[in-house]
XYZ file of C-alpha atoms in Angstrom:
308
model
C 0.000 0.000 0.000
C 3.086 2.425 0.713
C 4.275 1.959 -3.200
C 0.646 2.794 -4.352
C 1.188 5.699 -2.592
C 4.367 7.000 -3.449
C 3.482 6.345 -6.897
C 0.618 9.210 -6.642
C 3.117 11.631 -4.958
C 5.114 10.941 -7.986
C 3.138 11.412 -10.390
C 1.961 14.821 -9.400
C 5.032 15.964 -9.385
C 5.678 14.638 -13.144
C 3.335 16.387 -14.793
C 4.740 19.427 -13.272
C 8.377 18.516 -14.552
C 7.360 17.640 -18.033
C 6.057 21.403 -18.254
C 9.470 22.726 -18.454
C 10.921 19.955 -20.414
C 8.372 20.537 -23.225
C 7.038 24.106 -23.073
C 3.705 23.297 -23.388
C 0.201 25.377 -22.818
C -0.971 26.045 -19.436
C -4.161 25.807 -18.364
C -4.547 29.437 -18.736
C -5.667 27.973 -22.255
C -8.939 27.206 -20.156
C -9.734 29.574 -17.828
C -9.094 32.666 -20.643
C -11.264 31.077 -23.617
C -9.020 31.107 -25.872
C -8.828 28.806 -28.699
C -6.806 25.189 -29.045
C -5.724 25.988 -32.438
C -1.839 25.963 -30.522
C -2.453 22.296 -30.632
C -3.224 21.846 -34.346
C 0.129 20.588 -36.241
C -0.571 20.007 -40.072
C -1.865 21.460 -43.235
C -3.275 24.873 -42.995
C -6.760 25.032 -41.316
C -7.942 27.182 -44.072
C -8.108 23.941 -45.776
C -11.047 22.550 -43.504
C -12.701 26.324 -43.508
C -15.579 24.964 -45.781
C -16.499 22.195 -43.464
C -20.331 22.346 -41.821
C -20.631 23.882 -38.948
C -21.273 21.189 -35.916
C -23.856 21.384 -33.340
C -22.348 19.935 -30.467
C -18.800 18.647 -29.130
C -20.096 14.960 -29.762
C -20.698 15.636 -33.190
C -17.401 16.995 -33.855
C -15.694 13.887 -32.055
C -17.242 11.978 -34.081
C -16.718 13.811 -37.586
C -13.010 13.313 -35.880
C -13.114 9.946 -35.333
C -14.315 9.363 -38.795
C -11.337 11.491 -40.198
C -8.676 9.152 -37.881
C -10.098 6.209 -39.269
C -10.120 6.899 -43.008
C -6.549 8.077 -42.599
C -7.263 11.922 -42.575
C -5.592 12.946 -39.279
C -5.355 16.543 -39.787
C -8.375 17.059 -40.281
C -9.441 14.576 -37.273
C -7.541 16.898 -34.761
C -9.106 19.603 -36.559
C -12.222 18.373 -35.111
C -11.765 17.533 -31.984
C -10.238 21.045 -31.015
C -13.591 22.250 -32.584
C -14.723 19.831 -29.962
C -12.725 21.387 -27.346
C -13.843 24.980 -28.154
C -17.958 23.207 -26.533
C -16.404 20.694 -23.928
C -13.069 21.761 -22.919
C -12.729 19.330 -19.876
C -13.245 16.297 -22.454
C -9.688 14.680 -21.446
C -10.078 11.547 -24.142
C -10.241 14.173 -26.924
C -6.765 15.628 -25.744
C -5.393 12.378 -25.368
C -6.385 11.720 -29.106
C -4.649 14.876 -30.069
C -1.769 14.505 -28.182
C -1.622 10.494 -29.568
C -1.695 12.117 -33.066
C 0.906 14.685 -32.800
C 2.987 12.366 -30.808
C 2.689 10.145 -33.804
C 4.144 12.612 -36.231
C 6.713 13.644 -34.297
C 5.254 16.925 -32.882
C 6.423 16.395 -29.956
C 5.527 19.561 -28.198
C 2.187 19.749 -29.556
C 2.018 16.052 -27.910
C 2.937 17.354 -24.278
C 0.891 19.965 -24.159
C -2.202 17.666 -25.213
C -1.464 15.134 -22.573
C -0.602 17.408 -19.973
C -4.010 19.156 -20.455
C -5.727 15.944 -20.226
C -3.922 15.038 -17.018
C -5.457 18.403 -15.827
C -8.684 16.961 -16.556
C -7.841 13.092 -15.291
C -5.003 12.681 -13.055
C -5.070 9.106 -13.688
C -5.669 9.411 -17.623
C -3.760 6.109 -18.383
C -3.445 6.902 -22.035
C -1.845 10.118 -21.344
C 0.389 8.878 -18.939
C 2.039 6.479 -21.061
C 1.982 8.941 -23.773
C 3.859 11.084 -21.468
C 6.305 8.363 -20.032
C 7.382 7.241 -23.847
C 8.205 10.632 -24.168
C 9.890 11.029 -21.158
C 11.970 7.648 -22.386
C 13.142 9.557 -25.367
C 14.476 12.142 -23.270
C 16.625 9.690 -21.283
C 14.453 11.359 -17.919
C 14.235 7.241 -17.124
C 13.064 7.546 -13.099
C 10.447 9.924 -14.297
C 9.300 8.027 -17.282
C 9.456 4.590 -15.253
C 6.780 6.120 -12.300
C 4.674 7.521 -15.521
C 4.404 4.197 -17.084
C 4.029 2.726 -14.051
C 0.847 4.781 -13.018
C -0.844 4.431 -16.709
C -0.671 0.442 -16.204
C -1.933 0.614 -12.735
C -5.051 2.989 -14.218
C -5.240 0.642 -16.904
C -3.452 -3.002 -17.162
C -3.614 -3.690 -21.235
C -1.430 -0.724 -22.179
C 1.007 -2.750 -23.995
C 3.169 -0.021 -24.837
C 3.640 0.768 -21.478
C 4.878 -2.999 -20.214
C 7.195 -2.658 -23.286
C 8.442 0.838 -22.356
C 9.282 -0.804 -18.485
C 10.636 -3.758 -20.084
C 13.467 -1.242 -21.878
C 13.677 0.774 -18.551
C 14.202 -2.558 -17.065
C 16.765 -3.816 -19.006
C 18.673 -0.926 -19.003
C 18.953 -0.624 -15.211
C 19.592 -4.945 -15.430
C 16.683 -5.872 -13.611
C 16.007 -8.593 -16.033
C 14.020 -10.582 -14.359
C 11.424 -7.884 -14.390
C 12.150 -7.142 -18.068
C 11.568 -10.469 -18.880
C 8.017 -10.395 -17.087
C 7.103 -7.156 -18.744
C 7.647 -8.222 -21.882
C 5.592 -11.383 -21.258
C 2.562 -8.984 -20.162
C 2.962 -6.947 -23.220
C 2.928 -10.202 -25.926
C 0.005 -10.768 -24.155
C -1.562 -8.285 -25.159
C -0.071 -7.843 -28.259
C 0.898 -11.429 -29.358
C 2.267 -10.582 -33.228
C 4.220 -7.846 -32.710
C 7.810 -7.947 -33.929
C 9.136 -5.765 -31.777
C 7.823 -6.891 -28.329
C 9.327 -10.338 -29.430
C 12.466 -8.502 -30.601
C 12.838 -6.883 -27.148
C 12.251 -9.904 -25.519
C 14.768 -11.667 -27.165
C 17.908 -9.361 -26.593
C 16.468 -9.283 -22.865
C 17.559 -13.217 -23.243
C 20.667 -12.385 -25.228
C 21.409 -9.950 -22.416
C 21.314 -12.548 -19.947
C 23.384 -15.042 -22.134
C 20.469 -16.986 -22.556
C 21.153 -17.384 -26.754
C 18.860 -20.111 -27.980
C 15.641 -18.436 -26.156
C 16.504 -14.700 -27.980
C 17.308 -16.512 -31.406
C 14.128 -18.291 -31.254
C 12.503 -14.857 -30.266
C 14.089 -12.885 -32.831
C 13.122 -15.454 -35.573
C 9.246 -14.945 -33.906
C 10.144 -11.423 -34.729
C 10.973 -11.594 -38.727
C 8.160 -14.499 -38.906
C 5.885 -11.717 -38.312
C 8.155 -8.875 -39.734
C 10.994 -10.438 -42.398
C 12.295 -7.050 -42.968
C 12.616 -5.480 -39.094
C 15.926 -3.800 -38.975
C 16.782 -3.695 -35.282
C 15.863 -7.607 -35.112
C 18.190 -8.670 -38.381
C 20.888 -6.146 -36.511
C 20.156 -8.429 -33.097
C 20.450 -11.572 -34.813
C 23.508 -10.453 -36.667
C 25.159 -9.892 -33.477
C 24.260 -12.723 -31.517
C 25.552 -15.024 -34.670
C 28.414 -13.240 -34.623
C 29.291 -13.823 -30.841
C 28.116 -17.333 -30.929
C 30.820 -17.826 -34.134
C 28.145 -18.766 -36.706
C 29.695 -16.381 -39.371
C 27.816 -17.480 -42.128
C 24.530 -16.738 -40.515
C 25.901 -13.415 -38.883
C 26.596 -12.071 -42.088
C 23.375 -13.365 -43.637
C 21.166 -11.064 -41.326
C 23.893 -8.246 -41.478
C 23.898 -7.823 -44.974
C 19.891 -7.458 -45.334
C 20.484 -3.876 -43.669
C 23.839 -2.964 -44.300
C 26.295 -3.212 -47.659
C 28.551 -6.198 -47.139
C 31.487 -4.450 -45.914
C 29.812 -2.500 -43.348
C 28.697 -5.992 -42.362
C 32.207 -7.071 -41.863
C 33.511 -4.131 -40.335
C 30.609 -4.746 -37.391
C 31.405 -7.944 -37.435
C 35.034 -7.230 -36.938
C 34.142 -4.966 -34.209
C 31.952 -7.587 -31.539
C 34.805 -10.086 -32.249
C 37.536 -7.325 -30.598
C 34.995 -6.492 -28.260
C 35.243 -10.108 -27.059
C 38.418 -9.777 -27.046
C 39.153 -12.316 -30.102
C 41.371 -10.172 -32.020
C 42.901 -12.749 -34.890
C 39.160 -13.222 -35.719
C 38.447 -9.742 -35.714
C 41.449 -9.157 -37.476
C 40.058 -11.657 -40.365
C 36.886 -9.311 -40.990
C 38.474 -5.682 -40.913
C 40.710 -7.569 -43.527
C 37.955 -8.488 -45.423
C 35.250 -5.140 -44.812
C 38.589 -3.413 -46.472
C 38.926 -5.745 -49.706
C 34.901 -5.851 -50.278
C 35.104 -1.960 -50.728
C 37.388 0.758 -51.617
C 35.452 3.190 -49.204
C 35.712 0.933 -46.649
C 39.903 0.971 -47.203
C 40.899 3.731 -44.767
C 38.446 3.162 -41.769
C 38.844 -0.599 -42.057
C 42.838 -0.175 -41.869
C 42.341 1.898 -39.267
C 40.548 -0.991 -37.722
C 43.557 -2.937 -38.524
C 45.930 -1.196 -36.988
C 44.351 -0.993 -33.769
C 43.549 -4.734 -33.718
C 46.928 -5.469 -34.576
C 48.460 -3.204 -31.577
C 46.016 -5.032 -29.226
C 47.436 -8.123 -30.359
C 50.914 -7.340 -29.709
C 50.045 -6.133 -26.372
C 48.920 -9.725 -25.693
């Protein structure tokens, strides 16, 4: 009962910090009737200036909704801050704004949406993952860990939120709970590549190899093409000396000599420098731009092994 309620201490004080993080609108935005155009990111609203007129906040949320689903998302959070201007305390409509914007990278826009919805529901569990991904990005991990952490107690299937602690686990080493976040996440969201991607380098972390390559092969079974999975894979073949297979899944995201030169790089890292030695040798005969940083690569291999 004490952690329930140190989360809630926590998370008041969050939404305060993410304020200066983000410069986002106050709720002066409220309380002086002013407009939530500030919030609007996209094409100019002049283009939506011959739309009907709507009656009511609900039928603007849903002319919104409509727009969101048909792929129109300018003009769906063109709506709902017509929505806003008849029910400003609607906190799911600023969610859905600040879930667009966050989508296309307005990231200000984003915070300013969820922090007004947070003014309106404390315990808006949308919002509060919304801010806590965004938090991640910023590297502010405590503060992004206690956000996630409140918008799955408000609201247990927020899969992106039991990824998001999985990372924050893994990066602190608590694997054990990584392991169990991802688990609640694929739960939710069984064919997703990059839940199972996560999961496996929280095995390869561990040095548990055949459970992440049977999680990253999940991964391009549902995804052929994800990068940071083939990148995974690439490395784990490469520390587990299956060459072949390393440079396989290297060289579907990366020219062949940038394949080696990685390569080359995990082997020194392990401290295997002939073997190491073997791919800078190769990155630099596979391409001529690859000729001065892979003899670089050389050189400093070859120093390490006459240190040994």
């Amino acid at each position: 009962m004490a952690y329930q309620h140190t989360k809630k201490v926590r998370g008041v004080c969050l939404v305060v910090t993410v304020l200066s993080l983000y410069g986002c609108a106050s709720s002066q935005t409220v309380e002086s009737g002013n407009s939530y155009t500030e919030l609007y990111e996209g094409t100019s609203e002049l283009t939506f200036s011959t739309l009907m007129p709507v009656e009511s906040a609900e039928e603007a949320i849903a002319r919104g909704d409509a727009a969101y689903r048909r792929g129109d998302v300018d003009e769906a959070v063109f709506e709902y801050i017509r929505s806003l201007e008849l029910d400003p305390d609607n906190a799911d409509t600023l969610y859905k704004i600040g879930a667009i914007n966050h989508h296309k990278g307005a990231n200000n826009k984003a915070a300013s949406a969820f922090r007004l919805a947070l003014e309106q529901d404390a315990s808006h569990p949308g919002a509060l993952e919304g801010l806590g991904l965004m938090m991640m990005k910023q590297r502010e991990y405590d503060q992004a860990r206690a956000m996630l952490e409140q918008a799955v107690a408000a609201d247990s299937k927020r899969w992106q939120a039991w990824n998001g602690l999985g990372i924050l686990a893994d990066l602190r080493g608590d694997f054990a709970s990584a392991l169990d976040y991802y688990d609640r996440a694929l739960a939710l969201s069984s064919r997703n590549a990059k839940l199972h991607n996560n999961l496996g380098y929280s095995y390869y972390l561990i040095g548990k190899w055949e459970r992440a390559e049977h999680q990253y092969h999940t991964a391009l079974g549902i995804s052929p093409r994800h990068e940071r999975t083939l990148r995974n894979l690439g490395q784990l073949y490469t520390r587990m000396e299956r060459y072949d297979e390393a440079l396989e899944a290297f060289a579907k995201v990366m020219g062949e000599a940038d394949a080696l030169n990685t390569m080359g790089y995990i082997r020194m890292a392990e401290g295997d420098y002939p073997q190491a030695e073997v791919f800078f040798t190769r990155a630099a005969k596979a391409s001529p731009s690859y000729h001065v940083t892979s003899n670089e690569n050389l050189e400093q291999v070859r120093r390490l092994i006459e240190r040994d």
